[in-house]
Short mmCIF file of N, CA and C in Angstrom, two decimals:
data_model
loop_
_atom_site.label_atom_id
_atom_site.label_comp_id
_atom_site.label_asym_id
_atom_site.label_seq_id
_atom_site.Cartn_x
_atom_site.Cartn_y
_atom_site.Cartn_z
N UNK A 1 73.00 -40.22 134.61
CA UNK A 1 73.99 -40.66 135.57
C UNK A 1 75.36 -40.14 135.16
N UNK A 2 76.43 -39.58 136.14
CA UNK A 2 77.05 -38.73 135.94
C UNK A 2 78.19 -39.87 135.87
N UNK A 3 79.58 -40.31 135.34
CA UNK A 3 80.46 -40.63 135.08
C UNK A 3 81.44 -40.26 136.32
N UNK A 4 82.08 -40.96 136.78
CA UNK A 4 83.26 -40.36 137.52
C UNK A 4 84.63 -40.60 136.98
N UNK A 5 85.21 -39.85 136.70
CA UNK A 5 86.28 -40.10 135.91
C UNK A 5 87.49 -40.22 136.79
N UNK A 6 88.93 -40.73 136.25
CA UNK A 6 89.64 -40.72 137.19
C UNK A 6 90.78 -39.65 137.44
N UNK A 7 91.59 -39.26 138.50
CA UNK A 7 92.28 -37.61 138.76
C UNK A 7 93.38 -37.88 137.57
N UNK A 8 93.69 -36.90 137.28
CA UNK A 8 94.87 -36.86 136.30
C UNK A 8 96.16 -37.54 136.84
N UNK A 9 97.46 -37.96 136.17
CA UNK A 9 98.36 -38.52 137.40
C UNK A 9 99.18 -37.08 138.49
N UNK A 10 99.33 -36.08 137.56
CA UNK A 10 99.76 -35.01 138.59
C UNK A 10 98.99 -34.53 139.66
N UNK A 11 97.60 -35.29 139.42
CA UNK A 11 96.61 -34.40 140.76
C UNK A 11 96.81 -35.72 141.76
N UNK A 12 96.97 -36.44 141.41
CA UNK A 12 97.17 -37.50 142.30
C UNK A 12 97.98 -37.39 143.46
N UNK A 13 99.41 -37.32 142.13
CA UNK A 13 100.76 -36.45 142.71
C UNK A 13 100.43 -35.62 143.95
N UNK A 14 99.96 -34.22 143.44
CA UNK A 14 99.70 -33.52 144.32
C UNK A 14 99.01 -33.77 145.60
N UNK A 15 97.73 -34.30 145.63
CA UNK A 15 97.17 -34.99 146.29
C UNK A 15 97.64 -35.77 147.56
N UNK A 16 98.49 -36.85 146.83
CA UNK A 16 99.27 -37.47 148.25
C UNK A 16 100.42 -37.12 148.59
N UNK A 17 101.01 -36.59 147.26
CA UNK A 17 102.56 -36.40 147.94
C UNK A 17 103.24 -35.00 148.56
N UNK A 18 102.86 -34.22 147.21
CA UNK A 18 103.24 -32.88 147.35
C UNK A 18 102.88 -31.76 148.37
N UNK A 19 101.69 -32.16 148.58
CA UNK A 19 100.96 -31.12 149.49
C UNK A 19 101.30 -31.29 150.65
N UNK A 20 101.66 -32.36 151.39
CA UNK A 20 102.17 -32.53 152.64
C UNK A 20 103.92 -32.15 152.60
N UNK A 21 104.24 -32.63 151.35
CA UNK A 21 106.04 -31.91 151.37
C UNK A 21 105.71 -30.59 151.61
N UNK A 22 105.35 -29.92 150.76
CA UNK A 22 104.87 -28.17 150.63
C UNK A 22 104.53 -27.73 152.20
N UNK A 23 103.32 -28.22 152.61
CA UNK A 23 103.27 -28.12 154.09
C UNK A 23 104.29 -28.24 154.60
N UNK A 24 105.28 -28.94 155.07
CA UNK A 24 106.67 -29.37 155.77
C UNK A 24 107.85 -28.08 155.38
N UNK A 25 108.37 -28.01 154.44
CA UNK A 25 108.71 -27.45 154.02
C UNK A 25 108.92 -25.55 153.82
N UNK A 26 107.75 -25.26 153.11
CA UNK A 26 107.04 -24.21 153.42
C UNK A 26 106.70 -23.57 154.92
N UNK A 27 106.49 -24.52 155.93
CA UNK A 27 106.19 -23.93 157.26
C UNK A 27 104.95 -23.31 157.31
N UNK A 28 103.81 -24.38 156.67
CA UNK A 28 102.60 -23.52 157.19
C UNK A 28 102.04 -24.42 158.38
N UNK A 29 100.98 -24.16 158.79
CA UNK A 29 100.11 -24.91 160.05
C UNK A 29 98.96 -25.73 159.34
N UNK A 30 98.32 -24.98 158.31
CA UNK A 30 97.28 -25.72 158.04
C UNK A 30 97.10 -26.14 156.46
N UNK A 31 96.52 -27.23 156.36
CA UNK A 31 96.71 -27.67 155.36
C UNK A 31 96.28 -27.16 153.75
N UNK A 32 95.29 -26.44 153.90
CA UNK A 32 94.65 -25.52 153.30
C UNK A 32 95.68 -24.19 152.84
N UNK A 33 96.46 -23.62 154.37
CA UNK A 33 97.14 -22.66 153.20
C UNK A 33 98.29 -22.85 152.01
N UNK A 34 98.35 -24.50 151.38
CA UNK A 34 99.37 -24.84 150.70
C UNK A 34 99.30 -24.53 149.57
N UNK A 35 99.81 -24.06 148.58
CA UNK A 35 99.55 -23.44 147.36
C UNK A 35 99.52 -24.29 145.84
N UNK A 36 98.16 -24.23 145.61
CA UNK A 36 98.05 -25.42 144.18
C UNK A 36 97.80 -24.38 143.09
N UNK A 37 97.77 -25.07 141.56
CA UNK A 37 97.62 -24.46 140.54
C UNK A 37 95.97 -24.13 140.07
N UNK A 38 95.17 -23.21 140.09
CA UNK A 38 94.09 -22.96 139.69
C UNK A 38 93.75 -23.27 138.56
N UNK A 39 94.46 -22.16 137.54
CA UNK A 39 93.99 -22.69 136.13
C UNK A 39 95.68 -22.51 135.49
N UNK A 40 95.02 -22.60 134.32
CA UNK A 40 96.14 -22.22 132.97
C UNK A 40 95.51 -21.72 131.73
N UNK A 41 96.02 -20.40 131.58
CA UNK A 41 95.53 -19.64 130.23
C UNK A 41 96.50 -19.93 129.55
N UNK A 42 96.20 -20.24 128.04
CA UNK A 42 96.89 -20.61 126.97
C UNK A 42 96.93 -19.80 125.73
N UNK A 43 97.27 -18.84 125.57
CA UNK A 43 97.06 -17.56 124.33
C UNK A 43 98.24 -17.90 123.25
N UNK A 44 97.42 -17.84 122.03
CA UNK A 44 97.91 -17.25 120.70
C UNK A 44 97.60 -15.95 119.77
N UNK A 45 98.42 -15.23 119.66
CA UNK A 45 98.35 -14.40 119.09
C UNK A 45 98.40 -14.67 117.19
N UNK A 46 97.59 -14.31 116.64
CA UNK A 46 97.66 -14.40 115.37
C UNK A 46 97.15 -12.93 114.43
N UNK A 47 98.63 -12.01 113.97
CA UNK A 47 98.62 -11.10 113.61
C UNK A 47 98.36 -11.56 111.67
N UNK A 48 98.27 -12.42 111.15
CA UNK A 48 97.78 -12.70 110.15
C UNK A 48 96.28 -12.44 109.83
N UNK A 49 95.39 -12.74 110.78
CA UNK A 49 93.94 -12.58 110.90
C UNK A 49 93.50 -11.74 110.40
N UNK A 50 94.40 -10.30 110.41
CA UNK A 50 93.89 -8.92 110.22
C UNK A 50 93.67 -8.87 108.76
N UNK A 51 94.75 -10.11 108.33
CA UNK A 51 94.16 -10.00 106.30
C UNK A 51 93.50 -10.90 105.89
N UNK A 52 93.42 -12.34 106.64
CA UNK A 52 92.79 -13.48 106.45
C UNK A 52 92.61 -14.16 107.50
N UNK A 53 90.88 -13.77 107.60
CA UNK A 53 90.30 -14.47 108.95
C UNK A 53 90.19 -15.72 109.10
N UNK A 54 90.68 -16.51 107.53
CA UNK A 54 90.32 -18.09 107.47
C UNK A 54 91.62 -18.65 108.44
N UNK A 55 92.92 -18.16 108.46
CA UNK A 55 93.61 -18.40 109.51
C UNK A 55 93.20 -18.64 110.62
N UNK A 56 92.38 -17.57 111.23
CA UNK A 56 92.43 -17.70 112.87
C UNK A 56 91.63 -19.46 112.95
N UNK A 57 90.76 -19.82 112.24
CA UNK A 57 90.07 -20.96 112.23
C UNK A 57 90.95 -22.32 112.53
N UNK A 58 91.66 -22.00 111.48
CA UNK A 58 92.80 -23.31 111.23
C UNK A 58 93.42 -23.10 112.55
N UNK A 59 94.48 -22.20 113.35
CA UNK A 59 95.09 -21.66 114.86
C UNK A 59 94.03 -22.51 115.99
N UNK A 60 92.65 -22.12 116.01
CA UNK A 60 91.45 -22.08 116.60
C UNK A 60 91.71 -23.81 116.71
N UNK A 61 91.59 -24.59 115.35
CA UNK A 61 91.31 -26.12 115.71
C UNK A 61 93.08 -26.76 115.76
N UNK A 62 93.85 -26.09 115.96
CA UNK A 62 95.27 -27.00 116.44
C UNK A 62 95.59 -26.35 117.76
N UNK A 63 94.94 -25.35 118.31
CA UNK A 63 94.94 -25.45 119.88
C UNK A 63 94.14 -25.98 120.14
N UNK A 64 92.72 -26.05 119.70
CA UNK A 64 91.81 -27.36 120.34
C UNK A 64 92.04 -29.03 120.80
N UNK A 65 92.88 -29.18 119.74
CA UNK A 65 93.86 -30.33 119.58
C UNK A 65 94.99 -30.57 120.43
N UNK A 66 95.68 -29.34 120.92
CA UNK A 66 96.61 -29.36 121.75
C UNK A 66 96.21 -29.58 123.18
N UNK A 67 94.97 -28.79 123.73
CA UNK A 67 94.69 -28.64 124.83
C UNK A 67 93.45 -29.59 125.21
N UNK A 68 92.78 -29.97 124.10
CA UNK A 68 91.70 -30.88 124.62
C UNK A 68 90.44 -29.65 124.93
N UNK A 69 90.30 -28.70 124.54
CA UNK A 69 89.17 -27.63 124.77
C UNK A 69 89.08 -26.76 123.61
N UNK A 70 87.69 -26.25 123.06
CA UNK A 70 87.67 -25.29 122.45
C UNK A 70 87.60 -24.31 122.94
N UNK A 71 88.84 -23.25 122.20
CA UNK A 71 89.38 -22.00 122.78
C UNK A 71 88.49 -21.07 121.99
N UNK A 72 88.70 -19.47 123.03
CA UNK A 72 87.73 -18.57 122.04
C UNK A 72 88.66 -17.62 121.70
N UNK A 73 87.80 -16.96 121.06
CA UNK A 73 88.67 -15.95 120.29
C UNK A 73 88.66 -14.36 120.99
N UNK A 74 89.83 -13.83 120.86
CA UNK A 74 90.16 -12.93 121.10
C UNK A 74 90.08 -11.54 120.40
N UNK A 75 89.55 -10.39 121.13
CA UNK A 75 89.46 -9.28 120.12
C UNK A 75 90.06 -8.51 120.31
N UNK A 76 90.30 -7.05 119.70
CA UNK A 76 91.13 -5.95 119.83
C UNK A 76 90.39 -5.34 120.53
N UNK A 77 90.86 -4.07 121.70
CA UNK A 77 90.14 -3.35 122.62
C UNK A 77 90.18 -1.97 121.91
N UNK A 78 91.53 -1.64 120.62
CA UNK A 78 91.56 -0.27 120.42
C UNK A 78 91.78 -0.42 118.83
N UNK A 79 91.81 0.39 118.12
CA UNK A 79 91.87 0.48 116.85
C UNK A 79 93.55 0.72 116.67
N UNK A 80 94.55 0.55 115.75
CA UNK A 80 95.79 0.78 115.79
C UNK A 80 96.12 0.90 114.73
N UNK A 81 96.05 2.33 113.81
CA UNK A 81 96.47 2.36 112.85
C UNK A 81 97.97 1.67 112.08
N UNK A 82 98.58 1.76 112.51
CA UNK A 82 99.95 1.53 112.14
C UNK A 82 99.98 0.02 112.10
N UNK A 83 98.66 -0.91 112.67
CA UNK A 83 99.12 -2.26 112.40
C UNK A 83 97.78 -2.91 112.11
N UNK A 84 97.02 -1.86 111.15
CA UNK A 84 95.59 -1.74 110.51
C UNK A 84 94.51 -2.52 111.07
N UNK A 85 94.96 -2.46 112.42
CA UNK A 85 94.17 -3.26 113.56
C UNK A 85 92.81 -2.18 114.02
N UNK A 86 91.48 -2.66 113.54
CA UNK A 86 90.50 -1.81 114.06
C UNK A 86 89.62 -2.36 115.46
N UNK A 87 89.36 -1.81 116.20
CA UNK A 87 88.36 -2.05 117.92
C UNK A 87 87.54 -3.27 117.41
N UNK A 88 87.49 -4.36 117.82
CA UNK A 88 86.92 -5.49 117.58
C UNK A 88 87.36 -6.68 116.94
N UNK A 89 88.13 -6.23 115.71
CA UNK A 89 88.56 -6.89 114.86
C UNK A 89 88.92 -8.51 115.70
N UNK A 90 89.06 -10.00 115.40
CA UNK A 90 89.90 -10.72 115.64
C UNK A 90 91.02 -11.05 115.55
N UNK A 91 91.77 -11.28 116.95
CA UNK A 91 93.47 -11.25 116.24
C UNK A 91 93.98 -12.18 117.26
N UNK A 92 93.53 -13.03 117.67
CA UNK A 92 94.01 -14.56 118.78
C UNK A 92 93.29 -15.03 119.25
N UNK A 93 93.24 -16.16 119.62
CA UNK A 93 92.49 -17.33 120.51
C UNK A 93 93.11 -17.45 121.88
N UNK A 94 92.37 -18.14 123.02
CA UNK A 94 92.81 -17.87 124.58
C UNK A 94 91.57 -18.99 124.81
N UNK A 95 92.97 -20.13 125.86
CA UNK A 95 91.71 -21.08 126.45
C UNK A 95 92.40 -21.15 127.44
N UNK A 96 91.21 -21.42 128.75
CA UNK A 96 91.69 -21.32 130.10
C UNK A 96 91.16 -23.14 130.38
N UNK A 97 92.47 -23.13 131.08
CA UNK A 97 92.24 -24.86 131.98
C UNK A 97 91.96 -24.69 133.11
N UNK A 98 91.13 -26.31 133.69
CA UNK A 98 91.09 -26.37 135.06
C UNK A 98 90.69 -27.61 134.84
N UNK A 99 91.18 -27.97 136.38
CA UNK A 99 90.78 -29.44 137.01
C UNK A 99 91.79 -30.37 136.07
N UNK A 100 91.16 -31.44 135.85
CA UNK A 100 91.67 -32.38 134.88
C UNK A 100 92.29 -32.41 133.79
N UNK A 101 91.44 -31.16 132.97
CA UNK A 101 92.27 -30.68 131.40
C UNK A 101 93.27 -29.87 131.64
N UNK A 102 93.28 -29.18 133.06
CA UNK A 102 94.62 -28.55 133.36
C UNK A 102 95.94 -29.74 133.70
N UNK A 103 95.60 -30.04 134.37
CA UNK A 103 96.45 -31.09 134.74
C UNK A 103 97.02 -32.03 133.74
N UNK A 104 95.98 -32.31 133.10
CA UNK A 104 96.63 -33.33 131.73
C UNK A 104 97.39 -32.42 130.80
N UNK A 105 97.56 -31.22 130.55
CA UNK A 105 98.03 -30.30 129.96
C UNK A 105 99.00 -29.98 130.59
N UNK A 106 99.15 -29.77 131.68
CA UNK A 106 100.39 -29.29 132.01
C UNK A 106 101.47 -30.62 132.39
N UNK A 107 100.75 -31.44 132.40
CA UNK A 107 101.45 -32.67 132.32
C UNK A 107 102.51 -32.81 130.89
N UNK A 108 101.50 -32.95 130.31
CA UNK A 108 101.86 -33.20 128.43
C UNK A 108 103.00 -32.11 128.26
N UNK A 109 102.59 -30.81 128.73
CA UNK A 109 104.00 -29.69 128.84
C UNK A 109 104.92 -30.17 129.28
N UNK A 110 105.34 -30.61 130.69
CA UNK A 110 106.24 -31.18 131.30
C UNK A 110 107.15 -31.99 130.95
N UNK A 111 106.24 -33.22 130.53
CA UNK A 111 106.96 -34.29 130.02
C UNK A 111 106.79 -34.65 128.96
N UNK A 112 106.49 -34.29 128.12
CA UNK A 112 106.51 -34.28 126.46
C UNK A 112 106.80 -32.84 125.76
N UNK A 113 106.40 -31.90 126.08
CA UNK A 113 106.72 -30.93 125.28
C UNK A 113 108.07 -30.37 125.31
N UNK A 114 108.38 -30.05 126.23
CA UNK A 114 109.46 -29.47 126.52
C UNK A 114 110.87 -29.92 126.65
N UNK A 115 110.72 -31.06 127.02
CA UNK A 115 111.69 -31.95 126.44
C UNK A 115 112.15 -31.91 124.82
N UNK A 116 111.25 -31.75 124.11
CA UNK A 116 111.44 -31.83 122.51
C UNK A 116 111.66 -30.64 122.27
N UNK A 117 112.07 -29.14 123.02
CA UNK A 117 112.59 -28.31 122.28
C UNK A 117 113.93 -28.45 121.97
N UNK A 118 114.35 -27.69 120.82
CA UNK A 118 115.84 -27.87 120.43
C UNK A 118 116.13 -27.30 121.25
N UNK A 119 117.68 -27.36 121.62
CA UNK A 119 118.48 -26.88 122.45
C UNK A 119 118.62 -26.22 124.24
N UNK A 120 117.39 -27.49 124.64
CA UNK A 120 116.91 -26.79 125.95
C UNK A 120 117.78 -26.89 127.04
N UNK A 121 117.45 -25.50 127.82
CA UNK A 121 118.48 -25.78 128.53
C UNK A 121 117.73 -25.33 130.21
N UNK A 122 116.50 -25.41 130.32
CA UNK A 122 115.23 -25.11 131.49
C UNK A 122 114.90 -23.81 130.89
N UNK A 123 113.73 -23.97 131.81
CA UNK A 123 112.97 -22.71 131.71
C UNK A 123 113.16 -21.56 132.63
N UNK A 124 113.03 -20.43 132.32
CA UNK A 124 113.38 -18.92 133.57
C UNK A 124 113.00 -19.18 134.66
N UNK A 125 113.75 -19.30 135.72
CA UNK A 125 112.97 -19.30 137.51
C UNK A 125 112.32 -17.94 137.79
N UNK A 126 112.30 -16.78 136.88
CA UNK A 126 111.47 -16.10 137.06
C UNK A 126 109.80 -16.11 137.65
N UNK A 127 109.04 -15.69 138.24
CA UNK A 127 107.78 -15.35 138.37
C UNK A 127 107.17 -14.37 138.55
N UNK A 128 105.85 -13.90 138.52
CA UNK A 128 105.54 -12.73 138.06
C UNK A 128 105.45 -11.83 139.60
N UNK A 129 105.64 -11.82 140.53
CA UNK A 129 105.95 -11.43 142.05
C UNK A 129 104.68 -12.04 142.96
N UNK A 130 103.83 -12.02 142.68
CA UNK A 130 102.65 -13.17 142.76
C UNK A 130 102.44 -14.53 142.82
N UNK A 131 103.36 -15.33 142.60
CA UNK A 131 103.19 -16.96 142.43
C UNK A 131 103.01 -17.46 140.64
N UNK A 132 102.45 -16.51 140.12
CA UNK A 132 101.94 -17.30 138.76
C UNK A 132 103.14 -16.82 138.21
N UNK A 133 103.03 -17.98 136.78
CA UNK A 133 104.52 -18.15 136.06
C UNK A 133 103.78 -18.26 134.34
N UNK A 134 104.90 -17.41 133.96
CA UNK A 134 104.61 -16.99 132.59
C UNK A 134 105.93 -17.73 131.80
N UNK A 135 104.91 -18.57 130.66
CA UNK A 135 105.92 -19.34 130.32
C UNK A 135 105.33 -18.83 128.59
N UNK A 136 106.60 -18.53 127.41
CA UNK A 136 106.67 -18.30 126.04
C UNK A 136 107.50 -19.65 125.32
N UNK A 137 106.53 -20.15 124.45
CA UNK A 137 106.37 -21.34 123.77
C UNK A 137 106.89 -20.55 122.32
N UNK A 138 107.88 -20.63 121.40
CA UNK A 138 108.37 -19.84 120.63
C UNK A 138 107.25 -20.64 119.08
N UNK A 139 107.28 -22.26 119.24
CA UNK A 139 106.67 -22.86 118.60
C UNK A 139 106.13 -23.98 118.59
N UNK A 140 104.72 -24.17 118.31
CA UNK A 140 103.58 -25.16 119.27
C UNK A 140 103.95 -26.31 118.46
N UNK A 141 104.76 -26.72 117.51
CA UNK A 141 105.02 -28.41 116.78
C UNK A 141 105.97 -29.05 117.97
N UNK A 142 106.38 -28.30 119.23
CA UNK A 142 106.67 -29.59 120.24
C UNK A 142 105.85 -29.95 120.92
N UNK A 143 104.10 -29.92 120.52
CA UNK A 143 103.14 -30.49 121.19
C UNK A 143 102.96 -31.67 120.02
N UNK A 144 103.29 -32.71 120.63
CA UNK A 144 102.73 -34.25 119.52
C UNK A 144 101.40 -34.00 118.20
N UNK A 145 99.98 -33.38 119.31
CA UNK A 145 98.51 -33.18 118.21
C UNK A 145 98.86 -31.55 117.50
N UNK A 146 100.26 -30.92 117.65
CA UNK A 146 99.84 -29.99 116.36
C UNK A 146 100.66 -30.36 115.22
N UNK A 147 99.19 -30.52 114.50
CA UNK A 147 99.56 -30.96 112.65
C UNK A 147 99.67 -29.36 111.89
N UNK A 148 100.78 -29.56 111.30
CA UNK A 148 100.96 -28.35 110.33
C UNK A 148 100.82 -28.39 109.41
N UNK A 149 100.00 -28.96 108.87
CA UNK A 149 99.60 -29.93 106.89
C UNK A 149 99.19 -28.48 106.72
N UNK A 150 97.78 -28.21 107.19
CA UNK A 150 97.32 -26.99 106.60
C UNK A 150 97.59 -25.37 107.02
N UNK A 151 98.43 -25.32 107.86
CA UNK A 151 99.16 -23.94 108.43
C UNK A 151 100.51 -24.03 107.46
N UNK A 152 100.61 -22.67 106.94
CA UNK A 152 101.94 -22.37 107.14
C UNK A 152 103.04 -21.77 107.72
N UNK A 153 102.03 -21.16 108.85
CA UNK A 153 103.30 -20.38 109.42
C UNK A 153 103.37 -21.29 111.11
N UNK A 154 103.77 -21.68 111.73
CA UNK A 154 104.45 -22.20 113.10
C UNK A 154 104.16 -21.15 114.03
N UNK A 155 102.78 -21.24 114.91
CA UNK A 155 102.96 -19.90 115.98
C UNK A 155 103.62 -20.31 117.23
N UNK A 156 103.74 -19.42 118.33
CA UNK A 156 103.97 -19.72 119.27
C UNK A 156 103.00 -19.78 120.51
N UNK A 157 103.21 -20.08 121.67
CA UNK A 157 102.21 -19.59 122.30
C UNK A 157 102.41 -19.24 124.16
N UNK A 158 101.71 -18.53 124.19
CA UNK A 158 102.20 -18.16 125.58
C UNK A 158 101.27 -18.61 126.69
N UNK A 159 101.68 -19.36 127.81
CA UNK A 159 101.46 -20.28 129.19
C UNK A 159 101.57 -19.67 130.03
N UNK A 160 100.30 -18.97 130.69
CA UNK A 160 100.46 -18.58 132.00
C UNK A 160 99.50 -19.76 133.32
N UNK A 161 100.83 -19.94 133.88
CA UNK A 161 99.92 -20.85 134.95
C UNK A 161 99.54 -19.90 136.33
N UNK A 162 98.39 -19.96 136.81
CA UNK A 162 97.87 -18.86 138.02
C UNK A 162 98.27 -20.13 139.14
N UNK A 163 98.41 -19.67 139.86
CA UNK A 163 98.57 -20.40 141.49
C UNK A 163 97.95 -19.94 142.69
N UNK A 164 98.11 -20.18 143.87
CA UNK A 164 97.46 -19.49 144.92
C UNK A 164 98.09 -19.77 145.89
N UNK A 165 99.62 -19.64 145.16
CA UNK A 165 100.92 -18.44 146.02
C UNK A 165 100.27 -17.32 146.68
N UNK A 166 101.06 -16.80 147.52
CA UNK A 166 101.21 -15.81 148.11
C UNK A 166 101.78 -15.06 147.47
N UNK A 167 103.52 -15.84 147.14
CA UNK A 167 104.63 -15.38 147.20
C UNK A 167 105.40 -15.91 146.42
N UNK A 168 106.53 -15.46 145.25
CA UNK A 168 107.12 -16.35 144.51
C UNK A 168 107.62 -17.60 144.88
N UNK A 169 108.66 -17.82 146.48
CA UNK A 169 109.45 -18.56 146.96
C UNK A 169 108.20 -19.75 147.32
N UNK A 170 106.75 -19.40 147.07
CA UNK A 170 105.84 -20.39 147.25
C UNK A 170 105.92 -21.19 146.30
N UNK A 171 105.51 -20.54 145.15
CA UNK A 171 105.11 -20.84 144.02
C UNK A 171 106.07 -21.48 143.23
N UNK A 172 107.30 -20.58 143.30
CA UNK A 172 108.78 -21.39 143.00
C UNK A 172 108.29 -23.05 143.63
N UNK A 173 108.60 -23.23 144.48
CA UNK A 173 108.21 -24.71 145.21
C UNK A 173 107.39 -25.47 144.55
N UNK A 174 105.93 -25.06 144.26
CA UNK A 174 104.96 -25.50 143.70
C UNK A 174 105.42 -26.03 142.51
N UNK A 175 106.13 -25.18 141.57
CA UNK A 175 106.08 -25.89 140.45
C UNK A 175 107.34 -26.41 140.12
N UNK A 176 108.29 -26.31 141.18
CA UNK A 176 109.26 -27.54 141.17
C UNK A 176 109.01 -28.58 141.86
N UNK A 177 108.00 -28.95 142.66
CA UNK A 177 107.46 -30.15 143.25
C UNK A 177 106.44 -31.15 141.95
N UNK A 178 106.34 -30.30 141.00
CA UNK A 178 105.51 -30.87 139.98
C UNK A 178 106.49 -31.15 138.95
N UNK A 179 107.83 -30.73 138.84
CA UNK A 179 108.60 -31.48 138.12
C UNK A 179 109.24 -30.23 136.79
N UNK A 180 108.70 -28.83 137.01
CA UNK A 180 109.35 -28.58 135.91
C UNK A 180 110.49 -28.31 135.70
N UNK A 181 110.80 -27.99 134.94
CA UNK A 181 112.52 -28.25 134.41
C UNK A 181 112.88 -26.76 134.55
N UNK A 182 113.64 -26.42 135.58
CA UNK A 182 113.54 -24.77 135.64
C UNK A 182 115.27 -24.68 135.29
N UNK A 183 115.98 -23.71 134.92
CA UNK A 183 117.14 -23.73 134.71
C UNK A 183 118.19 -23.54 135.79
N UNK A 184 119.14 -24.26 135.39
CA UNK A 184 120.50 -24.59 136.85
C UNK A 184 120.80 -23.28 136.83
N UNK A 185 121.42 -22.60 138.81
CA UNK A 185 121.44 -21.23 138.91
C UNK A 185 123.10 -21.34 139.07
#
């Protein structure tokens, strides 16, 4: 017997409130063409790996921790001498959200993480001309579950949220109807 669990509070959000603003707003006809968030890829890069693979492990279980999913690992496509990177080798982890663990995640971003960076002052209203928004996390200790007991180095990590924009001025909307903190123009 399958569990039904309950929507995250931002899908809720979305759900009753947003999607009909967005509709209004936006100027579409039907309700369907309103633009929600699909997933969220979450990448770390870890250029340490290349000398000690016991790193990527430790990276591996404090994004697990962060995101609520085990992430996989990432490989090299080309060999690169100059940064003794060979075709295969491991050199980052990448976990993709959806549904619920997206939502609770990008929640926890919203209103807990980002708030706790030093000196914030919003994030770029940039987007990538597409709807999706690329967001660089310089360092993951403003997520509450990353413990740094056994890391020593502080990575960062990079947030791309996909949407199903059309168009930036969509997507712009989208994710200021969800609350993020974009910077005063």
């Amino acid at each position: 017997m399958k569990i039904k669990s309950e929507p995250a509070r931002l899908e809720e959000t979305y759900n009753k409130n947003l999607r009909l603003q967005l509709k209004e707003s936006l100027g579409f006809k039907n309700i369907m063409e309103v633009p929600k968030i699909e997933k969220i890829v979450v990448n770390v890069g870890v250029k340490e790996a290349v000398a000690d693979s016991r790193v990527l492990d430790k990276v591996e279980n404090t994004l697990a921790s962060i995101v609520g999913q085990r992430p996989q690992r990432t490989f090299a496509r080309k060999s690169i001498a100059g940064f003794k990177i060979r075709e295969g080798m491991p050199i980052g982890v990448c976990v993709t959200l959806r549904k619920k663990r997206m939502f609770d995640f990008f929640d926890k971003l919203i209103n807990l993480a980002l708030p706790r960076v030093r000196d914030f002052q919003g994030v770029s209203t940039k987007l990538d001309g597409r709807g999706n928004y690329n967001l660089g996390v310089k360092e993951w200790n403003i997520f509450p579950e990353a413990d740094s007991t056994g890391i020593e180095k502080i990575y960062g990590l990079n947030i791309t949220i996909h949407t199903s924009a059309k168009d930036d001025a969509a997507g712009f909307e989208l994710l200021k109807g969800f609350g993020v903190p974009f910077k005063k123009k």
